[in-house]
PDB file of N, CA, C and O in Angstrom:
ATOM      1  N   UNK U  25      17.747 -57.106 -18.498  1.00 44.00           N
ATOM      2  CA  UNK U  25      16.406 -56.763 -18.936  1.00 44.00           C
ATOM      3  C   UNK U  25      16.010 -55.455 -18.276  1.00 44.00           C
ATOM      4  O   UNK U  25      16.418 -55.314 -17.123  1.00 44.00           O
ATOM      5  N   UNK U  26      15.245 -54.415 -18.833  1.00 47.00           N
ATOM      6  CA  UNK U  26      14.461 -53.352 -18.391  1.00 47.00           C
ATOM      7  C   UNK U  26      13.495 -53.113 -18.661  1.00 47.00           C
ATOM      8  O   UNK U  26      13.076 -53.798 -19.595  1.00 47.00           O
ATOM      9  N   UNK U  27      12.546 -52.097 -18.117  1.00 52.00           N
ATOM     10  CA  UNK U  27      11.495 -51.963 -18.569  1.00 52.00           C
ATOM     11  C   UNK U  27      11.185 -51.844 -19.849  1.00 52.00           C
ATOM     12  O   UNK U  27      12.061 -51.756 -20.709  1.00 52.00           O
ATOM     13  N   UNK U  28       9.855 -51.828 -20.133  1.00 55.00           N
ATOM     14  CA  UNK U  28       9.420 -51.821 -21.653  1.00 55.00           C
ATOM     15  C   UNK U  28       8.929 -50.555 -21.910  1.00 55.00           C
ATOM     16  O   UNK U  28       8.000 -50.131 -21.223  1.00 55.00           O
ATOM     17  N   UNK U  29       9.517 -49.738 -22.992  1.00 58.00           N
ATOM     18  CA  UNK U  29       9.298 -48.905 -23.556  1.00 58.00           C
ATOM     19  C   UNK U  29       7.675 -48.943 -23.559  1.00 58.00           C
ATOM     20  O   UNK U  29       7.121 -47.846 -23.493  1.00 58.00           O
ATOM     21  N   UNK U  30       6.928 -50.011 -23.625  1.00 72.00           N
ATOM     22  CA  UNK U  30       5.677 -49.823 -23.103  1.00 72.00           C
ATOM     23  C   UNK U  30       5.206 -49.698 -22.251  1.00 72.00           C
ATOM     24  O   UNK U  30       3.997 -49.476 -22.316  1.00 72.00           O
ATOM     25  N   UNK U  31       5.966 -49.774 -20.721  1.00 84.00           N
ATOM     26  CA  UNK U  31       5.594 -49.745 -19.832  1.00 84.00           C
ATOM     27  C   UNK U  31       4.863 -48.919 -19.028  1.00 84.00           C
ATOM     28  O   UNK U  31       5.431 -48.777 -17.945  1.00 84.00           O
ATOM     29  N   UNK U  32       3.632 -48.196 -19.127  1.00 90.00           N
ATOM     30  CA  UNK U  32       3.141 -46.895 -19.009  1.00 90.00           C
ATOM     31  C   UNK U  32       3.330 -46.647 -17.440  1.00 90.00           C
ATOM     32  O   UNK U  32       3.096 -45.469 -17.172  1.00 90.00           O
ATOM     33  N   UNK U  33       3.667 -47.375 -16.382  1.00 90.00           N
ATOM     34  CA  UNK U  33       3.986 -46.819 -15.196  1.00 90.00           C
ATOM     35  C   UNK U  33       5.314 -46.119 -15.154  1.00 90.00           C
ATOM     36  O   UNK U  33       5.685 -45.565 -14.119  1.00 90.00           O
ATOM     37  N   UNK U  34       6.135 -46.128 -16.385  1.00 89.00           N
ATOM     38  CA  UNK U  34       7.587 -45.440 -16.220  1.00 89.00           C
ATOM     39  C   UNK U  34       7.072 -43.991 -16.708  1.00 89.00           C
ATOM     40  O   UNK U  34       6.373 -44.098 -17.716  1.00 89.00           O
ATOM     41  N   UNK U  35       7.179 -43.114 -16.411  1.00 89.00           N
ATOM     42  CA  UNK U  35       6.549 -41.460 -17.108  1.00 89.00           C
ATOM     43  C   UNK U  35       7.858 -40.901 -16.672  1.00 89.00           C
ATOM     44  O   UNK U  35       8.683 -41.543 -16.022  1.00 89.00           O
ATOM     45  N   UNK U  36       8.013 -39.587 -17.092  1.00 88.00           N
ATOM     46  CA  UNK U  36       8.414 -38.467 -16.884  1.00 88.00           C
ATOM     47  C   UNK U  36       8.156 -38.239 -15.295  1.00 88.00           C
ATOM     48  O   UNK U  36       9.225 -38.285 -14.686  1.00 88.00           O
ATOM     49  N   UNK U  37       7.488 -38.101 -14.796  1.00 92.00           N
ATOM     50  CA  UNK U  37       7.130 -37.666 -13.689  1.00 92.00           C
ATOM     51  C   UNK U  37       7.446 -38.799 -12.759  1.00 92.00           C
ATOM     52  O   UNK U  37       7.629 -38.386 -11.614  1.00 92.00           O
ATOM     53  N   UNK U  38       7.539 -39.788 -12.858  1.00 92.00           N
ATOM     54  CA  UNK U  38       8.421 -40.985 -11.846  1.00 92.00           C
ATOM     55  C   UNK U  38       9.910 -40.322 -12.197  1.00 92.00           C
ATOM     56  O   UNK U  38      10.589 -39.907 -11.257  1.00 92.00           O
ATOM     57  N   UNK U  39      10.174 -40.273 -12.921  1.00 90.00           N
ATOM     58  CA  UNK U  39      11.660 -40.015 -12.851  1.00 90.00           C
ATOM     59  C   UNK U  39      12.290 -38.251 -12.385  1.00 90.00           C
ATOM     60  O   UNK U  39      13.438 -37.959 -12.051  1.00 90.00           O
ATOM     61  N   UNK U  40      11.041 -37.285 -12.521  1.00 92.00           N
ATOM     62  CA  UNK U  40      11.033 -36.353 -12.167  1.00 92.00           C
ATOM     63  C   UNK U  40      10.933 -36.047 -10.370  1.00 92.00           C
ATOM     64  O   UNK U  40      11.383 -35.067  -9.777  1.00 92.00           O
ATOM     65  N   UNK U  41      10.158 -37.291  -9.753  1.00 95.00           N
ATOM     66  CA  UNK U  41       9.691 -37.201  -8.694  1.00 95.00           C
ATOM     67  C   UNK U  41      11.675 -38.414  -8.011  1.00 95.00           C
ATOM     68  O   UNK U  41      12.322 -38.272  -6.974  1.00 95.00           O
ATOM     69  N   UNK U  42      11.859 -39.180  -8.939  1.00 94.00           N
ATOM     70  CA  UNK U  42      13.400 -39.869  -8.063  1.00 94.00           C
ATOM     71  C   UNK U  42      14.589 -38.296  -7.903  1.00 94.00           C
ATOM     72  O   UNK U  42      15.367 -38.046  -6.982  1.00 94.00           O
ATOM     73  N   UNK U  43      14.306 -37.471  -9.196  1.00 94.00           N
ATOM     74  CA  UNK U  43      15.293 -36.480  -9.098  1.00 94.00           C
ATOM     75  C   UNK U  43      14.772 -35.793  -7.936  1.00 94.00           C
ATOM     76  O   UNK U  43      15.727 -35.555  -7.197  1.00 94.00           O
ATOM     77  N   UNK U  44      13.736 -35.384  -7.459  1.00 96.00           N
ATOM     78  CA  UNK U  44      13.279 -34.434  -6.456  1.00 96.00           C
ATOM     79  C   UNK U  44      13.610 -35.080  -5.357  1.00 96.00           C
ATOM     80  O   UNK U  44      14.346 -34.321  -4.726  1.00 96.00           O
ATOM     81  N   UNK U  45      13.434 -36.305  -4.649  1.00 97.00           N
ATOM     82  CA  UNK U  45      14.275 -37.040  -3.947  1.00 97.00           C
ATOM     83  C   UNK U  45      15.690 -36.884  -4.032  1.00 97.00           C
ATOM     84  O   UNK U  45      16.136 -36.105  -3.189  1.00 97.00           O
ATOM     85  N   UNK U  46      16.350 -37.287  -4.640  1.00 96.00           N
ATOM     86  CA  UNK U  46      17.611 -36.871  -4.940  1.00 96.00           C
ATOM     87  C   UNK U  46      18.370 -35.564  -3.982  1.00 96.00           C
ATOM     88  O   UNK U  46      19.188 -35.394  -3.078  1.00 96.00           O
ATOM     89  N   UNK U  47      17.748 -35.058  -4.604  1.00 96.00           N
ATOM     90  CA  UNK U  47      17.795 -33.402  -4.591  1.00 96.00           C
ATOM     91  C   UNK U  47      17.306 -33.268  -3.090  1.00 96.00           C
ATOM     92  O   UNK U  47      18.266 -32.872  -2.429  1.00 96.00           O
ATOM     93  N   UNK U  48      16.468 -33.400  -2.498  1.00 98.00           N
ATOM     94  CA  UNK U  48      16.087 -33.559  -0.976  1.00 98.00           C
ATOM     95  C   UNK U  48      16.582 -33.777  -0.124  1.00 98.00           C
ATOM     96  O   UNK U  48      16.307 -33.350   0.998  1.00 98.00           O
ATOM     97  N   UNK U  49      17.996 -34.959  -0.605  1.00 98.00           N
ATOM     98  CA  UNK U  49      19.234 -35.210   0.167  1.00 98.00           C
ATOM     99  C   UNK U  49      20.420 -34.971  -0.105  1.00 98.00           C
ATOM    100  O   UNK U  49      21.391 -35.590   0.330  1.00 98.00           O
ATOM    101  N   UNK U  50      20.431 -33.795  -1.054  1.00 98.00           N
ATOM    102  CA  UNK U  50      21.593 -32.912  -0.717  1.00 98.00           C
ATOM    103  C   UNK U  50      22.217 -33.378  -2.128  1.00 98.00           C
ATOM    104  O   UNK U  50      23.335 -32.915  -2.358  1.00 98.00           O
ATOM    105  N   UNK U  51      21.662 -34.226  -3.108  1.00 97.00           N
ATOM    106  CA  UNK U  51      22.461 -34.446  -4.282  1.00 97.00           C
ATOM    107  C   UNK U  51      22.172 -33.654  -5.313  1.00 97.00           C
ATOM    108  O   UNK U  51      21.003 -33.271  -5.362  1.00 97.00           O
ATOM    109  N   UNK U  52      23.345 -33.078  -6.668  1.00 96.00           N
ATOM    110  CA  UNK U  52      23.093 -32.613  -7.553  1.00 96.00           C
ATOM    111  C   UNK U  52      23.173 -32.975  -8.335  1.00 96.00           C
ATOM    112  O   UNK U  52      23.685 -34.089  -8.442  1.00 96.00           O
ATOM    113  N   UNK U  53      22.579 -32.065  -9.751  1.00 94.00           N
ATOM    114  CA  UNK U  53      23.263 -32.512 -10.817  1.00 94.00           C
ATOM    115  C   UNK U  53      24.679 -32.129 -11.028  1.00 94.00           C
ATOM    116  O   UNK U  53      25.120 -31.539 -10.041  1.00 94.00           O
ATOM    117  N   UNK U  54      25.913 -32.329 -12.407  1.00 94.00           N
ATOM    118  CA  UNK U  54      26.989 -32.040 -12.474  1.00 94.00           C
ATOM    119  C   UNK U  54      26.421 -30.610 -12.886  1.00 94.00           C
ATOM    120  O   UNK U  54      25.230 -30.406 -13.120  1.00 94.00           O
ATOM    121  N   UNK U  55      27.367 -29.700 -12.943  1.00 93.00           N
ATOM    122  CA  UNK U  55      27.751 -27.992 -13.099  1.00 93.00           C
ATOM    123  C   UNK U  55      28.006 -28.848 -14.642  1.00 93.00           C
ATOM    124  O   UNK U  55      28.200 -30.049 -14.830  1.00 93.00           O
ATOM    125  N   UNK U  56      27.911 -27.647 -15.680  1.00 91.00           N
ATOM    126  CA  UNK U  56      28.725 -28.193 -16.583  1.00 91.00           C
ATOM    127  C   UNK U  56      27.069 -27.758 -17.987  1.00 91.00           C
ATOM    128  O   UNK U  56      27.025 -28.178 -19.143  1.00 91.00           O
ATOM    129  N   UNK U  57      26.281 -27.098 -17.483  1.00 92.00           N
ATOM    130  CA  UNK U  57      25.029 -26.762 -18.744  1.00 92.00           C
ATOM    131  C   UNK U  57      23.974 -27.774 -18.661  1.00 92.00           C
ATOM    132  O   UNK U  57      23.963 -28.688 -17.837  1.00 92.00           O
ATOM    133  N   UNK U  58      23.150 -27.577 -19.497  1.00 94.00           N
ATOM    134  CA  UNK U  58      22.276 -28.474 -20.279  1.00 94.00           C
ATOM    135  C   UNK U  58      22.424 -29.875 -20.490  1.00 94.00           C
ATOM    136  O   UNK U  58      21.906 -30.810 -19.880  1.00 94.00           O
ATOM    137  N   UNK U  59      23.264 -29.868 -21.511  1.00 96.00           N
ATOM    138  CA  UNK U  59      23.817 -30.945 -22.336  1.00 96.00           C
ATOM    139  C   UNK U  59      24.119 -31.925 -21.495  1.00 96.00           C
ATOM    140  O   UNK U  59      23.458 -32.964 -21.484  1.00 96.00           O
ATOM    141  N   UNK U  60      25.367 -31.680 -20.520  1.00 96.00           N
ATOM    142  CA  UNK U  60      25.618 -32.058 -19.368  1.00 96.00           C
ATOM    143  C   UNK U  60      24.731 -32.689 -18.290  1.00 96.00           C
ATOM    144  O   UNK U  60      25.126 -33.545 -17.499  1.00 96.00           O
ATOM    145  N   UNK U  61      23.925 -32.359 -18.321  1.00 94.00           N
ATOM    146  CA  UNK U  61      22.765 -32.685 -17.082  1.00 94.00           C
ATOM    147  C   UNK U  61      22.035 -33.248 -18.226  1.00 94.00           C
ATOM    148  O   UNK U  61      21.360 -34.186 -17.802  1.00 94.00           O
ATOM    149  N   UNK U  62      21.897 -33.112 -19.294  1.00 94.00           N
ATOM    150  CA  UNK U  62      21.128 -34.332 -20.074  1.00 94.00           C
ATOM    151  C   UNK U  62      21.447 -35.193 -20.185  1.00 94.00           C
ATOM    152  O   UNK U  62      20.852 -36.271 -20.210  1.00 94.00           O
ATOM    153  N   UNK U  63      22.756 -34.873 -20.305  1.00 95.00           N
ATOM    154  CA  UNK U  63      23.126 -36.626 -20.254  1.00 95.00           C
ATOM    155  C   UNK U  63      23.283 -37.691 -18.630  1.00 95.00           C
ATOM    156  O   UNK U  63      23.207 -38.897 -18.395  1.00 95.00           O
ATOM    157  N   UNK U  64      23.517 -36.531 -17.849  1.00 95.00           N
ATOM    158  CA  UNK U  64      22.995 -37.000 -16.898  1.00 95.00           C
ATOM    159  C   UNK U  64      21.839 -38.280 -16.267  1.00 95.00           C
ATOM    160  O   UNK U  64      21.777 -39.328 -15.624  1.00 95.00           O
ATOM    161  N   UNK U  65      20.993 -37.202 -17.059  1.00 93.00           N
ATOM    162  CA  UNK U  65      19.536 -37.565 -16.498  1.00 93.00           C
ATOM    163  C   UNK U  65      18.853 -38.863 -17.442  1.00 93.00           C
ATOM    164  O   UNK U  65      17.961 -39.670 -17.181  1.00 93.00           O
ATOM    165  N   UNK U  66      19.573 -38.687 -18.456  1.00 93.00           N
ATOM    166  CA  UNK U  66      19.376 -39.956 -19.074  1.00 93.00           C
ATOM    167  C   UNK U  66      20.438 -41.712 -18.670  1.00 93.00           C
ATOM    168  O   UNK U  66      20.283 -42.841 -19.135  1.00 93.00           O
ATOM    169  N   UNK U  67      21.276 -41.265 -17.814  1.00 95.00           N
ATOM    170  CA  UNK U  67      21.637 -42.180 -17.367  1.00 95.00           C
ATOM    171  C   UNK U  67      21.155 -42.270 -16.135  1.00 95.00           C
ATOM    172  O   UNK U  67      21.446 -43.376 -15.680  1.00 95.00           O
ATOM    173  N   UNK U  68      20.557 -41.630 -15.387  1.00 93.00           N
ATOM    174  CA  UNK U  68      19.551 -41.773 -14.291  1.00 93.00           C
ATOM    175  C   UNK U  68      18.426 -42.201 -15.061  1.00 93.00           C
ATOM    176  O   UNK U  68      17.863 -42.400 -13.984  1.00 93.00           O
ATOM    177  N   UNK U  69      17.789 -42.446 -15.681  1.00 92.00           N
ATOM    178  CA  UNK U  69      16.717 -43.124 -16.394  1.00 92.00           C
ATOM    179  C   UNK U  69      16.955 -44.569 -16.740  1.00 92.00           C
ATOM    180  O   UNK U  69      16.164 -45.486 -16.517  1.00 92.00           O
ATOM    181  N   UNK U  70      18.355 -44.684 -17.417  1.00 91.00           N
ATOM    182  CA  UNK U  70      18.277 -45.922 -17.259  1.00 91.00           C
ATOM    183  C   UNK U  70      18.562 -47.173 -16.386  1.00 91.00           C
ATOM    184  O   UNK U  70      18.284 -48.369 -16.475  1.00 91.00           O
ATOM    185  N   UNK U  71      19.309 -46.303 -15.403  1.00 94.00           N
ATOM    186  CA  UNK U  71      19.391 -47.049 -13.742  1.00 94.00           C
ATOM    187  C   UNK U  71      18.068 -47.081 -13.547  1.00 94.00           C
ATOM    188  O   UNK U  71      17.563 -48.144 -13.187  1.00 94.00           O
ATOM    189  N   UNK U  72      17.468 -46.225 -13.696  1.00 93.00           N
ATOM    190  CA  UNK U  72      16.009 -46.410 -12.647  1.00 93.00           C
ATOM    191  C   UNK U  72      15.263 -47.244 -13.494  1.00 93.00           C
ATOM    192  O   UNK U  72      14.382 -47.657 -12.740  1.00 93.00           O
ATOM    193  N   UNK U  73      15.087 -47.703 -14.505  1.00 91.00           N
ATOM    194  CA  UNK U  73      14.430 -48.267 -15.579  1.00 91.00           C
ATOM    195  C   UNK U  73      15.070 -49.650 -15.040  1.00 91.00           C
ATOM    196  O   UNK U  73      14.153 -50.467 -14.947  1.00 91.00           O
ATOM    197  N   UNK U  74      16.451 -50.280 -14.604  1.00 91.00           N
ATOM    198  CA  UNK U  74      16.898 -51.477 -14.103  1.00 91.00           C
ATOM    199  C   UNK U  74      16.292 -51.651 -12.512  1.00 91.00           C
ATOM    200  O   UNK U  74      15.853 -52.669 -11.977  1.00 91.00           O
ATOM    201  N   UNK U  75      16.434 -50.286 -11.968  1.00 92.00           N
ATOM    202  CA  UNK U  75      16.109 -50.391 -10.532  1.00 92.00           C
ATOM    203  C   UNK U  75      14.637 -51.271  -9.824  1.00 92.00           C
ATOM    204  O   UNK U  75      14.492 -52.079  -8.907  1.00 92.00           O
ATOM    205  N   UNK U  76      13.663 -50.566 -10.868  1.00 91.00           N
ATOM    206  CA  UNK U  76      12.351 -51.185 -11.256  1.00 91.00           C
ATOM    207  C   UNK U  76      12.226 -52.396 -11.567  1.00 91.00           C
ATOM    208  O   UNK U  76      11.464 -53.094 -10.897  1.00 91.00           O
ATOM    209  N   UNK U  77      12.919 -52.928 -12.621  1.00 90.00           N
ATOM    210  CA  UNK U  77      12.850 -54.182 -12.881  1.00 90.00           C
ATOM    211  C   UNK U  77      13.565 -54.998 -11.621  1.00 90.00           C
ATOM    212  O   UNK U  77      12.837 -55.839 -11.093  1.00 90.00           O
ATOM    213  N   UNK U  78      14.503 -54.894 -11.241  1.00 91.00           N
ATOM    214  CA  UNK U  78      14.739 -55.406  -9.861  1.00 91.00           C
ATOM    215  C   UNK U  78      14.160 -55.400  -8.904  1.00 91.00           C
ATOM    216  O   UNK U  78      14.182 -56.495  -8.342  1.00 91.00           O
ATOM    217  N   UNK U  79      13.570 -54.588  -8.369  1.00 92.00           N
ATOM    218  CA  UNK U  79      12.404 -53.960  -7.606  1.00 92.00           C
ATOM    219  C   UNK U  79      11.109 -55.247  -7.298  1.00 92.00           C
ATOM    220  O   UNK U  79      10.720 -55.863  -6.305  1.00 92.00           O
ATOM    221  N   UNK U  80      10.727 -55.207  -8.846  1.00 92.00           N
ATOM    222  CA  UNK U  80       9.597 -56.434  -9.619  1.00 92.00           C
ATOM    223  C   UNK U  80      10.437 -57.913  -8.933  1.00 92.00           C
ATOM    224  O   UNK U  80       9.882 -58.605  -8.080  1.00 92.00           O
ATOM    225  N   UNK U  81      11.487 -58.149  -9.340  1.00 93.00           N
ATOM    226  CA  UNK U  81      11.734 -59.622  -9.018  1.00 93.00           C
ATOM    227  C   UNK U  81      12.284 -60.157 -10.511  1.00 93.00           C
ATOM    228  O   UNK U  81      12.678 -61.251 -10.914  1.00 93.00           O
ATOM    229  N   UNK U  82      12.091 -58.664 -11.210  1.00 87.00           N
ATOM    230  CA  UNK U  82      12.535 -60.006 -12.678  1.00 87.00           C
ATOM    231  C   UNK U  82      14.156 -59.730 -12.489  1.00 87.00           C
ATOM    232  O   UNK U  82      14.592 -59.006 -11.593  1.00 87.00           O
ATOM    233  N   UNK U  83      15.098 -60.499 -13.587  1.00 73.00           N
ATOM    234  CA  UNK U  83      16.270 -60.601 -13.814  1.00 73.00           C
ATOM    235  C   UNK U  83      17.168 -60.829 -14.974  1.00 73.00           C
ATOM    236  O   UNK U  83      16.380 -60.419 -15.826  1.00 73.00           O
ATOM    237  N   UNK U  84      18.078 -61.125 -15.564  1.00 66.00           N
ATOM    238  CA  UNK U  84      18.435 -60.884 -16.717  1.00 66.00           C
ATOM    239  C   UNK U  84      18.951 -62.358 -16.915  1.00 66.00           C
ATOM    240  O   UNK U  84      19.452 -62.699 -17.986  1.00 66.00           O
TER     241      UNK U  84
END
């Protein structure tokens, strides 16, 4: 289970603010363009979208 596409505490900016963390301790994105780091970042979205729900206490 993950969050709900309704879930209005998930924004852009929660996930903007885990990358800035990230990034704070020395992690990057892959080299490799755009595309690359999009897809990235969309699989960092959906970890963090599970992370949350774990976080909560719920489970699958």
């Amino acid at each position: 289970m993950s969050i709900s596409t309704t879930d209005l505490r998930f924004t852009p900016l929660l996930a903007a603010e885990v990358q800035a963390v990230l990034e704070k301790h020395g992690y990057r994105l892959p080299a490799g363009g755009d595309h690359v780091q999009a897809l990235a970042l969309a699989r960092v979205e959906g970890a963090l979208q599970n992370l949350a729900a774990i976080f909560e206490g719920r489970t699958w």
